[in-house]
mmCIF file with all atom_site columns, C-alpha atoms in Angstrom:
data_model
loop_
_atom_site.group_PDB
_atom_site.id
_atom_site.type_symbol
_atom_site.label_atom_id
_atom_site.label_alt_id
_atom_site.label_comp_id
_atom_site.label_asym_id
_atom_site.label_entity_id
_atom_site.label_seq_id
_atom_site.pdbx_PDB_ins_code
_atom_site.Cartn_x
_atom_site.Cartn_y
_atom_site.Cartn_z
_atom_site.occupancy
_atom_site.B_iso_or_equiv
_atom_site.pdbx_formal_charge
_atom_site.auth_seq_id
_atom_site.auth_comp_id
_atom_site.auth_asym_id
_atom_site.auth_atom_id
_atom_site.pdbx_PDB_model_num
ATOM 1   C CA . UNK D 1 1   ? 49.294 37.327 152.459 1.00 0.00 ? 29  UNK D CA 1
ATOM 2   C CA . UNK D 1 2   ? 51.783 36.561 154.497 1.00 0.00 ? 30  UNK D CA 1
ATOM 3   C CA . UNK D 1 3   ? 54.523 33.374 154.632 1.00 0.00 ? 31  UNK D CA 1
ATOM 4   C CA . UNK D 1 4   ? 52.884 30.278 156.863 1.00 0.00 ? 32  UNK D CA 1
ATOM 5   C CA . UNK D 1 5   ? 55.304 27.493 155.849 1.00 0.00 ? 33  UNK D CA 1
ATOM 6   C CA . UNK D 1 6   ? 59.274 27.394 156.504 1.00 0.00 ? 34  UNK D CA 1
ATOM 7   C CA . UNK D 1 7   ? 60.849 27.706 153.528 1.00 0.00 ? 35  UNK D CA 1
ATOM 8   C CA . UNK D 1 8   ? 63.631 25.278 154.834 1.00 0.00 ? 36  UNK D CA 1
ATOM 9   C CA . UNK D 1 9   ? 61.747 22.348 156.015 1.00 0.00 ? 37  UNK D CA 1
ATOM 10  C CA . UNK D 1 10  ? 58.184 22.984 155.433 1.00 0.00 ? 38  UNK D CA 1
ATOM 11  C CA . UNK D 1 11  ? 57.303 23.308 159.037 1.00 0.00 ? 39  UNK D CA 1
ATOM 12  C CA . UNK D 1 12  ? 54.868 25.450 159.886 1.00 0.00 ? 40  UNK D CA 1
ATOM 13  C CA . UNK D 1 13  ? 55.993 29.145 161.266 1.00 0.00 ? 41  UNK D CA 1
ATOM 14  C CA . UNK D 1 14  ? 55.024 30.845 164.100 1.00 0.00 ? 42  UNK D CA 1
ATOM 15  C CA . UNK D 1 15  ? 55.074 34.271 165.506 1.00 0.00 ? 43  UNK D CA 1
ATOM 16  C CA . UNK D 1 16  ? 58.223 34.313 167.822 1.00 0.00 ? 44  UNK D CA 1
ATOM 17  C CA . UNK D 1 17  ? 59.983 37.305 170.039 1.00 0.00 ? 45  UNK D CA 1
ATOM 18  C CA . UNK D 1 18  ? 63.559 37.769 168.565 1.00 0.00 ? 46  UNK D CA 1
ATOM 19  C CA . UNK D 1 19  ? 65.244 40.565 169.561 1.00 0.00 ? 47  UNK D CA 1
ATOM 20  C CA . UNK D 1 20  ? 62.429 42.560 170.785 1.00 0.00 ? 48  UNK D CA 1
ATOM 21  C CA . UNK D 1 21  ? 60.582 41.980 167.289 1.00 0.00 ? 49  UNK D CA 1
ATOM 22  C CA . UNK D 1 22  ? 57.560 39.842 166.852 1.00 0.00 ? 50  UNK D CA 1
ATOM 23  C CA . UNK D 1 23  ? 59.161 37.798 163.827 1.00 0.00 ? 51  UNK D CA 1
ATOM 24  C CA . UNK D 1 24  ? 57.378 34.136 162.143 1.00 0.00 ? 52  UNK D CA 1
ATOM 25  C CA . UNK D 1 25  ? 60.346 31.516 163.119 1.00 0.00 ? 53  UNK D CA 1
ATOM 26  C CA . UNK D 1 26  ? 60.216 27.547 162.524 1.00 0.00 ? 54  UNK D CA 1
ATOM 27  C CA . UNK D 1 27  ? 58.775 25.794 164.677 1.00 0.00 ? 55  UNK D CA 1
ATOM 28  C CA . UNK D 1 28  ? 60.722 22.448 164.120 1.00 0.00 ? 56  UNK D CA 1
ATOM 29  C CA . UNK D 1 29  ? 63.092 20.675 166.448 1.00 0.00 ? 57  UNK D CA 1
ATOM 30  C CA . UNK D 1 30  ? 66.645 21.447 164.985 1.00 0.00 ? 58  UNK D CA 1
ATOM 31  C CA . UNK D 1 31  ? 65.666 24.186 162.339 1.00 0.00 ? 59  UNK D CA 1
ATOM 32  C CA . UNK D 1 32  ? 66.527 27.891 162.999 1.00 0.00 ? 60  UNK D CA 1
ATOM 33  C CA . UNK D 1 33  ? 64.594 29.620 159.971 1.00 0.00 ? 61  UNK D CA 1
ATOM 34  C CA . UNK D 1 34  ? 63.657 32.612 160.537 1.00 0.00 ? 62  UNK D CA 1
ATOM 35  C CA . UNK D 1 35  ? 61.411 34.886 158.033 1.00 0.00 ? 63  UNK D CA 1
ATOM 36  C CA . UNK D 1 36  ? 63.377 38.597 158.426 1.00 0.00 ? 64  UNK D CA 1
ATOM 37  C CA . UNK D 1 37  ? 60.677 39.945 156.040 1.00 0.00 ? 65  UNK D CA 1
ATOM 38  C CA . UNK D 1 38  ? 60.310 40.486 152.645 1.00 0.00 ? 66  UNK D CA 1
ATOM 39  C CA . UNK D 1 39  ? 62.379 43.070 150.458 1.00 0.00 ? 67  UNK D CA 1
ATOM 40  C CA . UNK D 1 40  ? 63.413 44.200 147.227 1.00 0.00 ? 68  UNK D CA 1
ATOM 41  C CA . UNK D 1 41  ? 66.563 46.761 146.327 1.00 0.00 ? 69  UNK D CA 1
ATOM 42  C CA . UNK D 1 42  ? 66.114 48.442 142.646 1.00 0.00 ? 70  UNK D CA 1
ATOM 43  C CA . UNK D 1 43  ? 69.015 50.498 141.280 1.00 0.00 ? 71  UNK D CA 1
ATOM 44  C CA . UNK D 1 44  ? 68.608 53.287 138.920 1.00 0.00 ? 72  UNK D CA 1
ATOM 45  C CA . UNK D 1 45  ? 70.248 54.866 136.406 1.00 0.00 ? 73  UNK D CA 1
ATOM 46  C CA . UNK D 1 46  ? 71.778 59.064 135.859 1.00 0.00 ? 74  UNK D CA 1
ATOM 47  C CA . UNK D 1 47  ? 73.047 59.149 132.513 1.00 0.00 ? 75  UNK D CA 1
ATOM 48  C CA . UNK D 1 48  ? 74.489 62.612 131.570 1.00 0.00 ? 76  UNK D CA 1
ATOM 49  C CA . UNK D 1 49  ? 75.052 63.463 128.181 1.00 0.00 ? 77  UNK D CA 1
ATOM 50  C CA . UNK D 1 50  ? 75.617 67.069 126.922 1.00 0.00 ? 78  UNK D CA 1
ATOM 51  C CA . UNK D 1 51  ? 73.535 68.267 129.802 1.00 0.00 ? 79  UNK D CA 1
ATOM 52  C CA . UNK D 1 52  ? 70.643 65.905 129.033 1.00 0.00 ? 80  UNK D CA 1
ATOM 53  C CA . UNK D 1 53  ? 69.991 62.965 131.060 1.00 0.00 ? 81  UNK D CA 1
ATOM 54  C CA . UNK D 1 54  ? 68.958 59.567 129.395 1.00 0.00 ? 82  UNK D CA 1
ATOM 55  C CA . UNK D 1 55  ? 65.286 58.885 130.457 1.00 0.00 ? 83  UNK D CA 1
ATOM 56  C CA . UNK D 1 56  ? 63.067 55.570 129.405 1.00 0.00 ? 84  UNK D CA 1
ATOM 57  C CA . UNK D 1 57  ? 59.027 55.977 128.827 1.00 0.00 ? 85  UNK D CA 1
ATOM 58  C CA . UNK D 1 58  ? 57.443 52.604 131.066 1.00 0.00 ? 86  UNK D CA 1
ATOM 59  C CA . UNK D 1 59  ? 55.563 50.680 128.945 1.00 0.00 ? 87  UNK D CA 1
ATOM 60  C CA . UNK D 1 60  ? 54.356 48.370 131.732 1.00 0.00 ? 88  UNK D CA 1
ATOM 61  C CA . UNK D 1 61  ? 52.819 48.874 134.869 1.00 0.00 ? 89  UNK D CA 1
ATOM 62  C CA . UNK D 1 62  ? 54.136 50.324 137.568 1.00 0.00 ? 90  UNK D CA 1
ATOM 63  C CA . UNK D 1 63  ? 54.158 53.553 135.935 1.00 0.00 ? 91  UNK D CA 1
ATOM 64  C CA . UNK D 1 64  ? 53.430 53.244 132.201 1.00 0.00 ? 92  UNK D CA 1
ATOM 65  C CA . UNK D 1 65  ? 53.464 55.989 129.925 1.00 0.00 ? 93  UNK D CA 1
ATOM 66  C CA . UNK D 1 66  ? 55.934 58.123 132.527 1.00 0.00 ? 94  UNK D CA 1
ATOM 67  C CA . UNK D 1 67  ? 59.311 58.963 131.781 1.00 0.00 ? 95  UNK D CA 1
ATOM 68  C CA . UNK D 1 68  ? 61.707 57.203 134.402 1.00 0.00 ? 96  UNK D CA 1
ATOM 69  C CA . UNK D 1 69  ? 65.533 56.839 134.168 1.00 0.00 ? 97  UNK D CA 1
ATOM 70  C CA . UNK D 1 70  ? 66.727 53.579 133.258 1.00 0.00 ? 98  UNK D CA 1
ATOM 71  C CA . UNK D 1 71  ? 66.275 50.762 136.279 1.00 0.00 ? 99  UNK D CA 1
ATOM 72  C CA . UNK D 1 72  ? 65.633 47.481 137.362 1.00 0.00 ? 100 UNK D CA 1
ATOM 73  C CA . UNK D 1 73  ? 65.939 45.185 140.404 1.00 0.00 ? 101 UNK D CA 1
ATOM 74  C CA . UNK D 1 74  ? 68.868 43.343 141.193 1.00 0.00 ? 102 UNK D CA 1
ATOM 75  C CA . UNK D 1 75  ? 69.301 39.547 140.632 1.00 0.00 ? 103 UNK D CA 1
ATOM 76  C CA . UNK D 1 76  ? 69.814 37.117 143.319 1.00 0.00 ? 104 UNK D CA 1
ATOM 77  C CA . UNK D 1 77  ? 73.669 36.136 142.484 1.00 0.00 ? 105 UNK D CA 1
ATOM 78  C CA . UNK D 1 78  ? 74.642 39.925 140.580 1.00 0.00 ? 106 UNK D CA 1
ATOM 79  C CA . UNK D 1 79  ? 76.239 42.487 142.054 1.00 0.00 ? 107 UNK D CA 1
ATOM 80  C CA . UNK D 1 80  ? 74.245 46.066 141.905 1.00 0.00 ? 108 UNK D CA 1
ATOM 81  C CA . UNK D 1 81  ? 76.643 48.051 139.862 1.00 0.00 ? 109 UNK D CA 1
ATOM 82  C CA . UNK D 1 82  ? 76.353 44.924 137.357 1.00 0.00 ? 110 UNK D CA 1
ATOM 83  C CA . UNK D 1 83  ? 72.764 45.359 137.138 1.00 0.00 ? 111 UNK D CA 1
ATOM 84  C CA . UNK D 1 84  ? 73.029 48.912 136.821 1.00 0.00 ? 112 UNK D CA 1
ATOM 85  C CA . UNK D 1 85  ? 74.951 48.304 133.783 1.00 0.00 ? 113 UNK D CA 1
ATOM 86  C CA . UNK D 1 86  ? 72.985 45.686 132.464 1.00 0.00 ? 114 UNK D CA 1
ATOM 87  C CA . UNK D 1 87  ? 69.820 47.398 133.048 1.00 0.00 ? 115 UNK D CA 1
ATOM 88  C CA . UNK D 1 88  ? 71.100 50.697 131.145 1.00 0.00 ? 116 UNK D CA 1
ATOM 89  C CA . UNK D 1 89  ? 72.282 48.216 128.137 1.00 0.00 ? 117 UNK D CA 1
ATOM 90  C CA . UNK D 1 90  ? 68.763 46.292 128.136 1.00 0.00 ? 118 UNK D CA 1
ATOM 91  C CA . UNK D 1 91  ? 66.068 49.009 128.602 1.00 0.00 ? 119 UNK D CA 1
ATOM 92  C CA . UNK D 1 92  ? 68.115 52.039 126.393 1.00 0.00 ? 120 UNK D CA 1
ATOM 93  C CA . UNK D 1 93  ? 70.717 50.041 124.047 1.00 0.00 ? 121 UNK D CA 1
ATOM 94  C CA . UNK D 1 94  ? 73.335 52.837 125.935 1.00 0.00 ? 122 UNK D CA 1
ATOM 95  C CA . UNK D 1 95  ? 76.742 51.113 127.417 1.00 0.00 ? 123 UNK D CA 1
ATOM 96  C CA . UNK D 1 96  ? 77.565 53.309 130.642 1.00 0.00 ? 124 UNK D CA 1
ATOM 97  C CA . UNK D 1 97  ? 79.985 52.508 133.350 1.00 0.00 ? 125 UNK D CA 1
ATOM 98  C CA . UNK D 1 98  ? 79.157 53.561 136.790 1.00 0.00 ? 126 UNK D CA 1
ATOM 99  C CA . UNK D 1 99  ? 81.035 56.489 138.169 1.00 0.00 ? 127 UNK D CA 1
ATOM 100 C CA . UNK D 1 100 ? 79.609 56.779 142.168 1.00 0.00 ? 128 UNK D CA 1
ATOM 101 C CA . UNK D 1 101 ? 76.776 56.082 143.636 1.00 0.00 ? 129 UNK D CA 1
ATOM 102 C CA . UNK D 1 102 ? 74.827 59.956 144.757 1.00 0.00 ? 130 UNK D CA 1
ATOM 103 C CA . UNK D 1 103 ? 71.374 58.729 146.490 1.00 0.00 ? 131 UNK D CA 1
ATOM 104 C CA . UNK D 1 104 ? 69.180 56.055 148.029 1.00 0.00 ? 132 UNK D CA 1
ATOM 105 C CA . UNK D 1 105 ? 65.992 55.890 148.261 1.00 0.00 ? 133 UNK D CA 1
ATOM 106 C CA . UNK D 1 106 ? 64.476 54.010 151.380 1.00 0.00 ? 134 UNK D CA 1
ATOM 107 C CA . UNK D 1 107 ? 60.641 52.899 151.273 1.00 0.00 ? 135 UNK D CA 1
ATOM 108 C CA . UNK D 1 108 ? 59.211 50.665 153.897 1.00 0.00 ? 136 UNK D CA 1
ATOM 109 C CA . UNK D 1 109 ? 56.064 49.098 153.129 1.00 0.00 ? 137 UNK D CA 1
ATOM 110 C CA . UNK D 1 110 ? 54.680 45.534 153.088 1.00 0.00 ? 138 UNK D CA 1
ATOM 111 C CA . UNK D 1 111 ? 57.795 44.472 150.688 1.00 0.00 ? 139 UNK D CA 1
ATOM 112 C CA . UNK D 1 112 ? 60.757 47.328 152.077 1.00 0.00 ? 140 UNK D CA 1
ATOM 113 C CA . UNK D 1 113 ? 62.223 49.021 148.906 1.00 0.00 ? 141 UNK D CA 1
ATOM 114 C CA . UNK D 1 114 ? 65.699 50.543 148.818 1.00 0.00 ? 142 UNK D CA 1
ATOM 115 C CA . UNK D 1 115 ? 66.674 51.998 145.834 1.00 0.00 ? 143 UNK D CA 1
ATOM 116 C CA . UNK D 1 116 ? 70.254 52.701 145.122 1.00 0.00 ? 144 UNK D CA 1
ATOM 117 C CA . UNK D 1 117 ? 71.032 55.907 142.289 1.00 0.00 ? 145 UNK D CA 1
ATOM 118 C CA . UNK D 1 118 ? 74.182 55.471 140.467 1.00 0.00 ? 146 UNK D CA 1
ATOM 119 C CA . UNK D 1 119 ? 75.830 58.463 138.536 1.00 0.00 ? 147 UNK D CA 1
ATOM 120 C CA . UNK D 1 120 ? 77.386 56.666 135.211 1.00 0.00 ? 148 UNK D CA 1
ATOM 121 C CA . UNK D 1 121 ? 79.478 58.101 132.778 1.00 0.00 ? 149 UNK D CA 1
ATOM 122 C CA . UNK D 1 122 ? 78.139 57.644 128.883 1.00 0.00 ? 150 UNK D CA 1
ATOM 123 C CA . UNK D 1 123 ? 80.521 55.302 126.838 1.00 0.00 ? 151 UNK D CA 1
ATOM 124 C CA . UNK D 1 124 ? 78.790 54.592 123.696 1.00 0.00 ? 152 UNK D CA 1
ATOM 125 C CA . UNK D 1 125 ? 75.341 53.617 121.616 1.00 0.00 ? 153 UNK D CA 1
ATOM 126 C CA . UNK D 1 126 ? 72.078 55.639 120.598 1.00 0.00 ? 154 UNK D CA 1
ATOM 127 C CA . UNK D 1 127 ? 69.304 55.260 122.875 1.00 0.00 ? 155 UNK D CA 1
ATOM 128 C CA . UNK D 1 128 ? 66.527 52.564 121.748 1.00 0.00 ? 156 UNK D CA 1
ATOM 129 C CA . UNK D 1 129 ? 63.578 51.524 123.596 1.00 0.00 ? 157 UNK D CA 1
ATOM 130 C CA . UNK D 1 130 ? 63.772 47.720 124.213 1.00 0.00 ? 158 UNK D CA 1
ATOM 131 C CA . UNK D 1 131 ? 60.390 47.465 123.197 1.00 0.00 ? 159 UNK D CA 1
ATOM 132 C CA . UNK D 1 132 ? 58.652 45.278 126.308 1.00 0.00 ? 160 UNK D CA 1
ATOM 133 C CA . UNK D 1 133 ? 59.635 47.295 129.404 1.00 0.00 ? 161 UNK D CA 1
ATOM 134 C CA . UNK D 1 134 ? 59.730 50.553 127.314 1.00 0.00 ? 162 UNK D CA 1
ATOM 135 C CA . UNK D 1 135 ? 58.614 52.250 124.510 1.00 0.00 ? 163 UNK D CA 1
ATOM 136 C CA . UNK D 1 136 ? 60.970 55.302 123.883 1.00 0.00 ? 164 UNK D CA 1
ATOM 137 C CA . UNK D 1 137 ? 64.079 56.337 124.957 1.00 0.00 ? 165 UNK D CA 1
ATOM 138 C CA . UNK D 1 138 ? 66.314 59.202 124.379 1.00 0.00 ? 166 UNK D CA 1
ATOM 139 C CA . UNK D 1 139 ? 68.676 62.293 126.057 1.00 0.00 ? 167 UNK D CA 1
ATOM 140 C CA . UNK D 1 140 ? 66.494 64.785 127.377 1.00 0.00 ? 168 UNK D CA 1
ATOM 141 C CA . UNK D 1 141 ? 67.473 68.576 128.390 1.00 0.00 ? 169 UNK D CA 1
ATOM 142 C CA . UNK D 1 142 ? 65.482 69.989 131.782 1.00 0.00 ? 170 UNK D CA 1
ATOM 143 C CA . UNK D 1 143 ? 63.636 72.477 129.157 1.00 0.00 ? 171 UNK D CA 1
ATOM 144 C CA . UNK D 1 144 ? 62.451 68.889 127.193 1.00 0.00 ? 172 UNK D CA 1
ATOM 145 C CA . UNK D 1 145 ? 61.290 67.279 130.370 1.00 0.00 ? 173 UNK D CA 1
ATOM 146 C CA . UNK D 1 146 ? 59.202 70.043 131.278 1.00 0.00 ? 174 UNK D CA 1
ATOM 147 C CA . UNK D 1 147 ? 56.729 68.982 128.460 1.00 0.00 ? 175 UNK D CA 1
ATOM 148 C CA . UNK D 1 148 ? 57.043 65.291 128.947 1.00 0.00 ? 176 UNK D CA 1
ATOM 149 C CA . UNK D 1 149 ? 55.027 62.849 131.947 1.00 0.00 ? 177 UNK D CA 1
ATOM 150 C CA . UNK D 1 150 ? 58.285 62.467 134.234 1.00 0.00 ? 178 UNK D CA 1
ATOM 151 C CA . UNK D 1 151 ? 57.600 60.797 137.233 1.00 0.00 ? 179 UNK D CA 1
ATOM 152 C CA . UNK D 1 152 ? 57.993 62.343 140.322 1.00 0.00 ? 180 UNK D CA 1
ATOM 153 C CA . UNK D 1 153 ? 60.760 60.488 142.022 1.00 0.00 ? 181 UNK D CA 1
ATOM 154 C CA . UNK D 1 154 ? 62.937 60.775 138.171 1.00 0.00 ? 182 UNK D CA 1
ATOM 155 C CA . UNK D 1 155 ? 62.200 64.576 138.871 1.00 0.00 ? 183 UNK D CA 1
ATOM 156 C CA . UNK D 1 156 ? 64.086 64.274 142.338 1.00 0.00 ? 184 UNK D CA 1
ATOM 157 C CA . UNK D 1 157 ? 66.830 61.877 140.560 1.00 0.00 ? 185 UNK D CA 1
ATOM 158 C CA . UNK D 1 158 ? 67.629 64.355 137.809 1.00 0.00 ? 186 UNK D CA 1
ATOM 159 C CA . UNK D 1 159 ? 68.065 67.343 140.026 1.00 0.00 ? 187 UNK D CA 1
ATOM 160 C CA . UNK D 1 160 ? 70.517 65.503 141.763 1.00 0.00 ? 188 UNK D CA 1
ATOM 161 C CA . UNK D 1 161 ? 72.358 63.942 138.269 1.00 0.00 ? 189 UNK D CA 1
ATOM 162 C CA . UNK D 1 162 ? 72.182 67.978 137.174 1.00 0.00 ? 190 UNK D CA 1
ATOM 163 C CA . UNK D 1 163 ? 72.758 69.679 140.153 1.00 0.00 ? 191 UNK D CA 1
ATOM 164 C CA . UNK D 1 164 ? 74.418 67.370 143.228 1.00 0.00 ? 192 UNK D CA 1
ATOM 165 C CA . UNK D 1 165 ? 76.896 68.287 145.322 1.00 0.00 ? 193 UNK D CA 1
ATOM 166 C CA . UNK D 1 166 ? 80.040 66.098 146.388 1.00 0.00 ? 194 UNK D CA 1
ATOM 167 C CA . UNK D 1 167 ? 81.518 63.178 144.568 1.00 0.00 ? 195 UNK D CA 1
ATOM 168 C CA . UNK D 1 168 ? 78.767 60.274 146.552 1.00 0.00 ? 196 UNK D CA 1
ATOM 169 C CA . UNK D 1 169 ? 80.205 56.929 146.868 1.00 0.00 ? 197 UNK D CA 1
ATOM 170 C CA . UNK D 1 170 ? 82.635 54.912 144.593 1.00 0.00 ? 198 UNK D CA 1
ATOM 171 C CA . UNK D 1 171 ? 83.336 51.252 144.182 1.00 0.00 ? 199 UNK D CA 1
ATOM 172 C CA . UNK D 1 172 ? 86.290 50.423 146.165 1.00 0.00 ? 200 UNK D CA 1
ATOM 173 C CA . UNK D 1 173 ? 88.290 48.172 143.380 1.00 0.00 ? 201 UNK D CA 1
ATOM 174 C CA . UNK D 1 174 ? 91.191 47.574 145.827 1.00 0.00 ? 202 UNK D CA 1
ATOM 175 C CA . UNK D 1 175 ? 90.072 47.667 149.372 1.00 0.00 ? 203 UNK D CA 1
ATOM 176 C CA . UNK D 1 176 ? 92.829 46.802 152.388 1.00 0.00 ? 204 UNK D CA 1
ATOM 177 C CA . UNK D 1 177 ? 91.269 43.219 152.752 1.00 0.00 ? 205 UNK D CA 1
ATOM 178 C CA . UNK D 1 178 ? 89.968 41.375 149.794 1.00 0.00 ? 206 UNK D CA 1
ATOM 179 C CA . UNK D 1 179 ? 86.536 40.664 149.750 1.00 0.00 ? 207 UNK D CA 1
ATOM 180 C CA . UNK D 1 180 ? 85.773 38.136 146.751 1.00 0.00 ? 208 UNK D CA 1
ATOM 181 C CA . UNK D 1 181 ? 82.058 38.394 145.658 1.00 0.00 ? 209 UNK D CA 1
ATOM 182 C CA . UNK D 1 182 ? 81.351 41.454 147.278 1.00 0.00 ? 210 UNK D CA 1
ATOM 183 C CA . UNK D 1 183 ? 80.592 45.276 145.891 1.00 0.00 ? 211 UNK D CA 1
ATOM 184 C CA . UNK D 1 184 ? 81.857 47.543 148.159 1.00 0.00 ? 212 UNK D CA 1
ATOM 185 C CA . UNK D 1 185 ? 81.301 51.293 147.753 1.00 0.00 ? 213 UNK D CA 1
ATOM 186 C CA . UNK D 1 186 ? 83.301 54.079 149.699 1.00 0.00 ? 214 UNK D CA 1
ATOM 187 C CA . UNK D 1 187 ? 83.923 58.012 149.650 1.00 0.00 ? 215 UNK D CA 1
#
């Protein structure tokens, strides 16, 4: 299923060549709407405490029954580092603060997904599942994870969390030029 009508004025869309790429664009005079595609941005937390990584067990699809790191999708008007703090608290009852961005997954498909993984510092709280999205939560060692149904991508992220090299991208809290409402990260 695709988009057939303008999200600005409701007129029918037609396929046009825009900068060498066929895109759906509005046919109405004076309307400049172009449908650039379907995208989603997800975030994930890598919270390590005493050499154990915070994991949650999915209670819903996708991934029901798999252990994953806490995470979710950003809201339209929410900065990504606020999203991940919120998701960790909602899903696992743990307070954690962003340290840096340590991994990015680019997954082009019908809805192009970009996933940003954050290393986070544990602050407070014992893992408690929300009972809706997740039905179990806890900190687990690599040895404990061997007998758990850990999702493949999460296994890769756990390796990043425990064995990653480098400092990743950190939030630039004092940029040389002020950009109100922006989340800026740099090496």
